[in-house]
XYZ file of C-alpha atoms in Angstrom:
84
model
C 186.066 82.662 -24.093
C 188.315 84.254 -21.819
C 188.447 81.229 -19.467
C 189.017 79.061 -22.477
C 192.310 80.836 -23.879
C 193.666 81.050 -20.070
C 193.633 77.474 -20.056
C 195.930 77.260 -23.145
C 198.080 80.250 -21.534
C 198.293 77.760 -18.449
C 199.068 75.301 -20.793
C 202.134 77.072 -22.436
C 203.473 78.126 -19.227
C 203.313 74.541 -17.658
C 204.622 72.728 -20.554
C 206.587 75.635 -22.093
C 206.115 77.063 -25.305
C 207.920 74.988 -27.563
C 206.738 71.644 -26.496
C 202.833 73.053 -26.217
C 203.648 74.400 -30.019
C 204.858 71.151 -31.114
C 202.130 68.941 -29.273
C 199.402 71.350 -30.417
C 200.297 71.727 -33.904
C 201.751 67.870 -34.928
C 198.775 65.727 -32.720
C 195.294 65.918 -33.325
C 194.987 63.703 -30.178
C 196.713 66.127 -28.147
C 195.096 68.918 -29.426
C 192.104 67.466 -28.921
C 192.914 67.259 -25.500
C 193.873 70.320 -24.911
C 190.721 71.780 -26.494
C 188.876 69.477 -24.323
C 190.324 70.909 -21.028
C 190.097 74.602 -22.129
C 186.154 73.685 -22.915
C 185.440 72.056 -19.311
C 187.092 75.309 -17.671
C 184.926 77.445 -19.918
C 181.670 75.406 -19.273
C 182.326 75.886 -15.123
C 182.907 79.249 -15.414
C 180.040 79.922 -17.513
C 178.132 77.627 -15.017
C 179.501 79.826 -11.570
C 178.671 82.999 -13.809
C 175.178 82.452 -14.862
C 173.811 79.183 -13.135
C 173.317 77.353 -16.219
C 175.491 74.332 -17.169
C 176.005 74.608 -20.941
C 175.517 71.778 -23.086
C 178.258 69.324 -23.981
C 177.069 69.209 -27.163
C 177.290 73.484 -27.881
C 180.961 72.822 -26.868
C 181.416 69.728 -29.605
C 179.757 71.804 -32.101
C 182.802 74.096 -31.843
C 185.247 71.624 -31.332
C 184.201 69.534 -34.300
C 183.381 72.232 -36.712
C 186.585 72.062 -38.563
C 188.410 75.211 -36.815
C 190.849 72.834 -34.501
C 191.400 70.421 -37.241
C 190.835 67.586 -34.956
C 189.977 64.013 -36.382
C 186.793 62.482 -35.808
C 188.623 59.167 -34.358
C 190.027 61.914 -31.633
C 186.682 64.057 -31.117
C 185.763 61.431 -28.088
C 188.859 62.107 -25.996
C 187.690 66.176 -26.382
C 184.058 65.027 -25.405
C 184.907 62.842 -22.537
C 187.323 65.907 -20.857
C 184.970 68.579 -21.736
C 181.740 66.677 -20.179
C 183.181 66.542 -16.664
């Protein structure tokens, strides 16, 4: 979780708070991309710490679970990024 949120902090710092907030809130496709990156880093950190590679299905259950309001047609983008 901390690594996931650190990615969002980096995104805000890198893109600027206003631009990040606008793109996150107003574009489901961008939101899918941002969350895909955050979940990919979270998976990597979990692998480094535990030696076990998390399943993409677990990340997608969270991404597709409704919390992020990502449209089904944008879900594939998050999956392709988080699968790295």
